[in-house]
Short mmCIF file of C-alpha atoms in Angstrom, two decimals:
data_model
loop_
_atom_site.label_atom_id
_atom_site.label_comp_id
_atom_site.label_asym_id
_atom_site.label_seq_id
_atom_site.Cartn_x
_atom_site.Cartn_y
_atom_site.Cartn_z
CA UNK V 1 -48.34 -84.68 -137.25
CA UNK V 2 -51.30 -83.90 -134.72
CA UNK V 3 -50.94 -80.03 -133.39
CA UNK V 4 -50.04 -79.61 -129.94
CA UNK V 5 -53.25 -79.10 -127.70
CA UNK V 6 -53.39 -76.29 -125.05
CA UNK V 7 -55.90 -75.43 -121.97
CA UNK V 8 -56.54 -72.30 -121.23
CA UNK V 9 -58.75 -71.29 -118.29
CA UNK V 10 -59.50 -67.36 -118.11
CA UNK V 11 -59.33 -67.48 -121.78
CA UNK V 12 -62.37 -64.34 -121.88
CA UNK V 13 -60.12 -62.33 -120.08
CA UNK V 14 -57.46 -60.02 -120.81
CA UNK V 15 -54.53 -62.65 -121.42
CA UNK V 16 -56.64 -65.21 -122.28
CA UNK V 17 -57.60 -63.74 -125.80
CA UNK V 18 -53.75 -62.66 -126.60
CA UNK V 19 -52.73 -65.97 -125.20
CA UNK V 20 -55.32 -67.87 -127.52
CA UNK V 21 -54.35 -65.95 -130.66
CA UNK V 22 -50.63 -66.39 -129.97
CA UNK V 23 -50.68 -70.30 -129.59
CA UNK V 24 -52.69 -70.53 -132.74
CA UNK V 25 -50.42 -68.63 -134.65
CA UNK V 26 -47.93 -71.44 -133.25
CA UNK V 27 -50.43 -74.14 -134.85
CA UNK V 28 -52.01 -75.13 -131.19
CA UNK V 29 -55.30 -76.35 -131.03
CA UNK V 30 -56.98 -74.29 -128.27
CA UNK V 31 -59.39 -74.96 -126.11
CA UNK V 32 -60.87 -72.51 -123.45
CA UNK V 33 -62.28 -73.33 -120.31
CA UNK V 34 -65.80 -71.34 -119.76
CA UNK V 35 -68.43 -71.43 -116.56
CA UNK V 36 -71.71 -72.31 -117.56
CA UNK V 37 -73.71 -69.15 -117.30
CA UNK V 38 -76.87 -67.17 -118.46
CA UNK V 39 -74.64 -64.62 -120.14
CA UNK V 40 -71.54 -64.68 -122.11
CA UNK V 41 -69.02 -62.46 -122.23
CA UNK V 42 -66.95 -63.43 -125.24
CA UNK V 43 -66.13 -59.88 -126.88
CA UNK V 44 -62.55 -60.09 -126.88
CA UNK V 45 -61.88 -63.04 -128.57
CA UNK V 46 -65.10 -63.04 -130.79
CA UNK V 47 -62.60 -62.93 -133.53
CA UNK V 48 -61.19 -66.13 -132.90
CA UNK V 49 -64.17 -67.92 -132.00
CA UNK V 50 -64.26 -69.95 -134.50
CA UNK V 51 -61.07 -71.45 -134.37
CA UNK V 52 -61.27 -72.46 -130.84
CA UNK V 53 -62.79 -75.06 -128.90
CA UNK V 54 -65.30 -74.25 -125.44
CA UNK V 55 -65.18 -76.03 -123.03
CA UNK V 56 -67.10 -76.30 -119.68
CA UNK V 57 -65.60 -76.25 -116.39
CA UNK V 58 -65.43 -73.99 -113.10
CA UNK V 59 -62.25 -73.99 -110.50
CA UNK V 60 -64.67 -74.73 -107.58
CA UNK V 61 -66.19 -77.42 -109.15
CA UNK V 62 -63.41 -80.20 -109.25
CA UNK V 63 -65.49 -83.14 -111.40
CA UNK V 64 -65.85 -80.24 -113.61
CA UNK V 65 -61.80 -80.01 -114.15
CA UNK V 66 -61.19 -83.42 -114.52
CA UNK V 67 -64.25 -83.52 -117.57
CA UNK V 68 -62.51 -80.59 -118.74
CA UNK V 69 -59.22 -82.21 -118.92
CA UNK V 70 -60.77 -85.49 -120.57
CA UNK V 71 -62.42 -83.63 -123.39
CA UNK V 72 -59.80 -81.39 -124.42
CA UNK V 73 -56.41 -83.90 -123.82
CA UNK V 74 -54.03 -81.27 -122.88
CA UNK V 75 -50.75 -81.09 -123.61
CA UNK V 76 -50.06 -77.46 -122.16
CA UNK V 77 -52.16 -76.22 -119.20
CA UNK V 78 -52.65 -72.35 -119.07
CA UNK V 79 -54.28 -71.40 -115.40
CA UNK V 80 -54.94 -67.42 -116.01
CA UNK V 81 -58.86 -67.77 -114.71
CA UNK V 82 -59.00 -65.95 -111.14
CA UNK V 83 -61.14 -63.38 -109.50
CA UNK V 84 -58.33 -61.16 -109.78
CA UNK V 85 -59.54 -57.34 -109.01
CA UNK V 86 -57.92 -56.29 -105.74
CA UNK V 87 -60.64 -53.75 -104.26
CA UNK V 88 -63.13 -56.50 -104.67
CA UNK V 89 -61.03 -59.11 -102.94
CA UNK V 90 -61.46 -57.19 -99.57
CA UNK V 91 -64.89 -57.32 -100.37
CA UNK V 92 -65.29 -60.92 -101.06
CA UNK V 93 -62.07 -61.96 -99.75
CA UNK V 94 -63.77 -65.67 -99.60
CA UNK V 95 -64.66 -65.80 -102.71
CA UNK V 96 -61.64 -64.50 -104.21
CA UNK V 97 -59.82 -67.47 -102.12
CA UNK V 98 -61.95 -70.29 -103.24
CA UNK V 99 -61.28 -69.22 -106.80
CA UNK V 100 -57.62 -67.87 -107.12
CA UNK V 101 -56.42 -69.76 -104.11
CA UNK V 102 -58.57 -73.25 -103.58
CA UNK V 103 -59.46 -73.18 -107.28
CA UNK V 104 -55.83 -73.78 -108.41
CA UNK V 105 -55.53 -76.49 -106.27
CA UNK V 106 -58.49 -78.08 -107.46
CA UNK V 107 -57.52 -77.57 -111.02
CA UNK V 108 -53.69 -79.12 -110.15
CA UNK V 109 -55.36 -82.63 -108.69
CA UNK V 110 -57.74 -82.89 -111.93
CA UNK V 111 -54.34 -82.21 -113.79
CA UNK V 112 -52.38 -85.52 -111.50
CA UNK V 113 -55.47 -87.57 -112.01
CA UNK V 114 -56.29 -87.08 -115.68
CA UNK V 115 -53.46 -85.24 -117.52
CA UNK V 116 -50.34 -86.06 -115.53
CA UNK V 117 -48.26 -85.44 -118.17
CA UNK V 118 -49.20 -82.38 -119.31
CA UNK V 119 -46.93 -79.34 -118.92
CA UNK V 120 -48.66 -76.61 -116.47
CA UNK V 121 -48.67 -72.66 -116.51
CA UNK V 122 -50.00 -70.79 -112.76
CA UNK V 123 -50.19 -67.07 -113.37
CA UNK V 124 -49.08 -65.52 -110.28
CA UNK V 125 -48.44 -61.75 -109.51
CA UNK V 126 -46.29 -59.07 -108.55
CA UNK V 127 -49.03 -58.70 -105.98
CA UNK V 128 -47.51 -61.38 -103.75
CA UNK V 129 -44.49 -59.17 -102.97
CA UNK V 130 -47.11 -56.32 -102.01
CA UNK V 131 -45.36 -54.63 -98.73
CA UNK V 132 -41.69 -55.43 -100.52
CA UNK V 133 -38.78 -56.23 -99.19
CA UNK V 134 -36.65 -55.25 -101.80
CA UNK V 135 -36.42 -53.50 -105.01
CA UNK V 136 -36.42 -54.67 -107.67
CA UNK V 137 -38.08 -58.06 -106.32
CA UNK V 138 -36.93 -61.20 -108.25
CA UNK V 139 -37.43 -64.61 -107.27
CA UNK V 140 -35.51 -65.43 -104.60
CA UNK V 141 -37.66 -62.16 -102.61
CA UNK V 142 -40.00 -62.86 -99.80
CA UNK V 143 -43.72 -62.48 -100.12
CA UNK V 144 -45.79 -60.50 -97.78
CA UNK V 145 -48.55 -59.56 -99.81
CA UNK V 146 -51.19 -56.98 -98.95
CA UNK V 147 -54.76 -58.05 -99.58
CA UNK V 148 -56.83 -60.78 -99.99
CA UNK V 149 -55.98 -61.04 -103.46
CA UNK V 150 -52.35 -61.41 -102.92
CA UNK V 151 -52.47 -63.55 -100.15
CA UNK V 152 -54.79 -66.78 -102.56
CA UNK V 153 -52.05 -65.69 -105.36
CA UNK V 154 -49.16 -66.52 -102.74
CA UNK V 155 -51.28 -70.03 -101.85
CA UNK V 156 -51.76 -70.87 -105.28
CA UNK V 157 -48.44 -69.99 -106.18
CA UNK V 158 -46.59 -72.01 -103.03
CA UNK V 159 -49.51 -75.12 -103.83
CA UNK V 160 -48.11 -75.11 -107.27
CA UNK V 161 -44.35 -75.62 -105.86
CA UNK V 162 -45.50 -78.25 -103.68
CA UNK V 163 -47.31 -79.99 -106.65
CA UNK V 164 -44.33 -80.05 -108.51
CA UNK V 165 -42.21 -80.92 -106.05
CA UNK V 166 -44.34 -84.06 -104.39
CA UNK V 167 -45.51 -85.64 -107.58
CA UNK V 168 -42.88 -84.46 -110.28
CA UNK V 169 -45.81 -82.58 -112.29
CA UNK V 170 -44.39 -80.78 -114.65
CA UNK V 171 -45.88 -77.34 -112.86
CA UNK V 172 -44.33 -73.35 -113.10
CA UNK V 173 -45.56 -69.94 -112.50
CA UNK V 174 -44.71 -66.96 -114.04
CA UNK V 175 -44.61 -63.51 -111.51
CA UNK V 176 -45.86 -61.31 -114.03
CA UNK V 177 -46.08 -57.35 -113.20
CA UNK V 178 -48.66 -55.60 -114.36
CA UNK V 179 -49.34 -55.37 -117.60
CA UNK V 180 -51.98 -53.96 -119.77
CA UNK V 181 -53.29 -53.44 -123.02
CA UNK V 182 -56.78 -52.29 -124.68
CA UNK V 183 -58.19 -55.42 -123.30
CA UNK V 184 -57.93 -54.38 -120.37
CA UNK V 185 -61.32 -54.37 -117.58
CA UNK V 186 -62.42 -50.77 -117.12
CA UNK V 187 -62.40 -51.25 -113.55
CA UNK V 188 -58.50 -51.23 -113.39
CA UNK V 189 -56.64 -48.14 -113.21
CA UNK V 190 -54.82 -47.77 -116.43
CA UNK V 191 -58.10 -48.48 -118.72
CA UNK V 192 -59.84 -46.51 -116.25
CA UNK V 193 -57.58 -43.22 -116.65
CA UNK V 194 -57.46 -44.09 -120.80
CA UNK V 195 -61.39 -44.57 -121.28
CA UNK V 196 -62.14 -41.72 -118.90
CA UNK V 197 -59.24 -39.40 -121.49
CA UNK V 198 -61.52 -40.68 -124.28
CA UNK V 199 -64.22 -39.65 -123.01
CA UNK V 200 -64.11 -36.35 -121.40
CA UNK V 201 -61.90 -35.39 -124.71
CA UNK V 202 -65.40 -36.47 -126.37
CA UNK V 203 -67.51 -34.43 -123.92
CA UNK V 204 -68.98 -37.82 -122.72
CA UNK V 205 -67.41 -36.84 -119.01
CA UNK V 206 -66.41 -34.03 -117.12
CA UNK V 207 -63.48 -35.15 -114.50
CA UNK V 208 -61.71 -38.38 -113.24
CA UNK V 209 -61.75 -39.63 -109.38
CA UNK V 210 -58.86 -41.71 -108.38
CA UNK V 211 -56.95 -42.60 -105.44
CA UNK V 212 -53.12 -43.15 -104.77
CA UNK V 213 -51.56 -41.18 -107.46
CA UNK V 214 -47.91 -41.87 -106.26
CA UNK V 215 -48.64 -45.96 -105.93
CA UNK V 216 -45.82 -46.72 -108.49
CA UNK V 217 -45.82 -49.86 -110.49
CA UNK V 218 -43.50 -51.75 -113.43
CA UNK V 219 -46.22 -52.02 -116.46
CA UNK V 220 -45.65 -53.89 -119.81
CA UNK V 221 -47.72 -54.90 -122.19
CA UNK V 222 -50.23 -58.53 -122.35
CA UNK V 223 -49.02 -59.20 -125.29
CA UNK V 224 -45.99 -59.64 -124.56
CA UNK V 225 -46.32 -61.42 -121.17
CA UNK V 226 -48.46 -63.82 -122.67
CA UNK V 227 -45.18 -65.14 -125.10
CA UNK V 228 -43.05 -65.67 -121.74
CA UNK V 229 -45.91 -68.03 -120.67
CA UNK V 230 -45.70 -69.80 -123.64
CA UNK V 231 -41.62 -70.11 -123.42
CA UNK V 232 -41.54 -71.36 -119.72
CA UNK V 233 -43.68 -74.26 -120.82
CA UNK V 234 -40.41 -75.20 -123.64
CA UNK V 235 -38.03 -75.43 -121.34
CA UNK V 236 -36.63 -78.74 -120.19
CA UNK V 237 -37.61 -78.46 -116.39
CA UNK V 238 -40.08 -76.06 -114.68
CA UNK V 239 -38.93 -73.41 -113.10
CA UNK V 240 -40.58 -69.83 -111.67
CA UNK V 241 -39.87 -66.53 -113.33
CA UNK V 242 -40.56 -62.92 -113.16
CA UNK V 243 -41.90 -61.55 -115.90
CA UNK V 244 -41.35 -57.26 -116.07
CA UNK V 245 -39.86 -54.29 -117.80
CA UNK V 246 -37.29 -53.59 -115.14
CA UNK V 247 -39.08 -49.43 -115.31
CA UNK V 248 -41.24 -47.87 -112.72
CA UNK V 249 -44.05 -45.74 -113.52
CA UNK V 250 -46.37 -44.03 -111.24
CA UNK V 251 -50.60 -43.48 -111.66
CA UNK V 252 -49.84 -39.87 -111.85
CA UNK V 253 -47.39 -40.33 -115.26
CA UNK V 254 -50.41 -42.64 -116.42
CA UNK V 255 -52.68 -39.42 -116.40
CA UNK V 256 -50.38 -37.17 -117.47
CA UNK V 257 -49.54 -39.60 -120.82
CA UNK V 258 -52.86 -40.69 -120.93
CA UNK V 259 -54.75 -37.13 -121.16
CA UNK V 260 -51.98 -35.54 -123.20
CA UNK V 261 -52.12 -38.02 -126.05
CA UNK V 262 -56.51 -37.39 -125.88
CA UNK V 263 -55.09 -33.52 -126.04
CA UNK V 264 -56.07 -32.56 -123.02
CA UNK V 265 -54.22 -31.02 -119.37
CA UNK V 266 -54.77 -34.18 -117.02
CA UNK V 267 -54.64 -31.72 -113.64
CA UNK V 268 -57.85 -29.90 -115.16
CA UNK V 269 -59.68 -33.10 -115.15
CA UNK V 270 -58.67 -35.49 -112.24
CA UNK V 271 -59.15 -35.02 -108.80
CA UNK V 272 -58.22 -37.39 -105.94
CA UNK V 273 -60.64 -39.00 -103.30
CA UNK V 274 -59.43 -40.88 -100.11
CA UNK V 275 -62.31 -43.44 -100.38
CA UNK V 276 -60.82 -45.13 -103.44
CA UNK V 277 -57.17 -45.83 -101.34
CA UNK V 278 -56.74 -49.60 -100.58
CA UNK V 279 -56.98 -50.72 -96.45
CA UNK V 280 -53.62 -51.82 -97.11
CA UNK V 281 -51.59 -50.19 -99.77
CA UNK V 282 -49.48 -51.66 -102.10
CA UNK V 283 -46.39 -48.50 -102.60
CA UNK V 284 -44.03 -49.69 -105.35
CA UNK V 285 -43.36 -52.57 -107.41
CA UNK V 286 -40.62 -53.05 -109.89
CA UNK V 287 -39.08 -56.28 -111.32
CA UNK V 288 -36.09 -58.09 -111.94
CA UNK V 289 -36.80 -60.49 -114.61
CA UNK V 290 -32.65 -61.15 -115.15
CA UNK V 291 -33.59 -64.94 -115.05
CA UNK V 292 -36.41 -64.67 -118.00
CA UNK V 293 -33.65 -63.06 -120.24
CA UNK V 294 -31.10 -65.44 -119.80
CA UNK V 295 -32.87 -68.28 -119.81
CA UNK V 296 -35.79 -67.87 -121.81
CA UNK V 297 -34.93 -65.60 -124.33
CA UNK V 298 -37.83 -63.04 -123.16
CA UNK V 299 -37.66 -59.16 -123.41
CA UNK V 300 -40.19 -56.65 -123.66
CA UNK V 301 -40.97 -54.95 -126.49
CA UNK V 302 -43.43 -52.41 -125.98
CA UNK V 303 -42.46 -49.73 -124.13
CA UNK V 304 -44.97 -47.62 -121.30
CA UNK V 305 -44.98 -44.59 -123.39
CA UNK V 306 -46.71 -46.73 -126.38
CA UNK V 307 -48.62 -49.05 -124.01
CA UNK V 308 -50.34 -46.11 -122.87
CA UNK V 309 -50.96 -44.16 -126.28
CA UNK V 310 -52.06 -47.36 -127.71
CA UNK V 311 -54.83 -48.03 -124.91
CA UNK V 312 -55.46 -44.36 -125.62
CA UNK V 313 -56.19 -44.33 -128.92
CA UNK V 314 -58.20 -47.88 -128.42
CA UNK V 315 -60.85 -46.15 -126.40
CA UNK V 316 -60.98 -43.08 -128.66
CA UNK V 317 -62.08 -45.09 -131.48
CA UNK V 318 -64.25 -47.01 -128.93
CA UNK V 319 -66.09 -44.46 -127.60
CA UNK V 320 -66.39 -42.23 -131.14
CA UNK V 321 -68.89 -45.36 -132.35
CA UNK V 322 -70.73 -45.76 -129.02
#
């Protein structure tokens, strides 16, 4: 029997690598959709290289897609590529439409034309519920995201609906919260505060700047979000799910875990600086992922407490051989 054949696009990032090593533990044969570039950044799944297949392809370049989708005969569709950093969105808030927004849409049409049958995954965010309208936000709440990012995620999320709904593609997004893990870009919050622990408990830095440290947010770990992907995918018909802890944590808790398990006071180290608040800030976010539970079987199992120790002790050992 031939093994089930999955798409991943995004698989250099963050989920993409626990995503990859997850459906080839299931037996999938995985194939990751890469730009064509000068430089490569394949570090975090270097270890799996071998055992997966590259493939070329970029979400504005439709002809692209549909070669993609040729080569690598899909029968699962994972759509985690995105420009997905929100500070930069409001810098390039074009850019970061084209690609999370216009890109998804471009990457659904390849899907109609080529692989119609094939079972789709759109990553969408907590982000979308940005300036919430109630807490804990499940499904069935409104969107009114805050920032350029949020506002391609709630196109690409409502383009994915419409997909689904016009041409019976077999099309559903998960709402995932944040979630992190050692993987994690340096330029977001959590790996910031853990690296910069790591490194000022190593003498390699003095202090940490950050911004909002009451923005409060429900954080889990990638590992774990990237099995609820996989399980909305099994189910008989498509449907949209959050994907979160249920728990609230805010930045400031992240520092105070974060320098404590580096053995260290985090109020002697970070200091806060206006400049690095968002135009439009996103307060709280906390989900109700009732519907993943019953229906998919999905809990967390990684609590903050150890997300944050393990990210921890991931950059100590990083920075120790740098």
């Amino acid at each position: 029997m031939d093994s089930p054949r999955a798409l991943i696009t995004g698989i250099t990032g963050q989920d993409g690598s626990y995503l990859a090593e997850f459906l080839l533990g299931k037996g999938y044969e995985v194939f990751g959709l890469v730009r064509r570039s000068s430089s490569k950044n394949f570090e975090r799944i270097a270890h799996i290289l071998p055992r997966i297949h590259l493939v070329q392809g970029d979400l504005l370049d439709q002809s692209s897609l549909m070669r993609a989708l040729s080569e690598s005969r899909p029968a699962e569709i994972y759509n985690l590529a995105a420009q997905s950093f929100v500070p930069t969105s409001f810098d390039e808030p074009v850019h970061t439409a084209e690609v999370t927004g216009l890109g998804v849409t471009r990457l659904l049409e390849a899907m109609r034309h080529v692989a119609p049958h094939a079972r789709f995954y759109q990553a969408s965010t907590s982000e979308m519920f940005g300036h919430a309208q109630e807490t804990p936000q499940r499904e069935t709440t409104p969107f009114h995201p805050r920032s350029p990012y949020g506002v391609a995620k709630v196109y690409a999320h409502w383009i994915t609906v419409n997909m689904r709904e016009s041409y019976g593609l077999y099309a559903t997004s998960g709402i995932l919260f944040n979630h992190e893990s050692p993987r994690r870009g340096t330029e977001f919050v959590t790996r910031k505060i853990t690296r910069a622990a790591a490194r000022i408990r190593l003498g390699k830095e003095r202090e940490l700047v950050l911004g909002n440290l009451e923005a409060r947010r429900d954080w889990g770990h990638a590992a774990d979000y990237v099995e609820a992907m996989w399980r909305m995918l099994q189910q008989r018909e498509p449907r949209d799910y959050v994907i979160a802890t249920g728990e609230m944590h805010s930045v400031r808790e992240v520092c105070e875990l974060a320098f404590a398990r580096a053995g260290l006071a985090w109020s002697d180290h970070v200091r806060t600086d206006p400049a690095f608040h968002r135009p439009a800030e996103v307060h709280l976010l906390c989900g109700d992922a009732s519907r993943a539970r019953e229906e998919l079987g999905w809990r967390p199992r990684i609590d903050f407490a150890n997300l944050i120790r393990e990210m921890v002790d991931a950059d100590l050992e990083r920075e120790r051989v740098s």
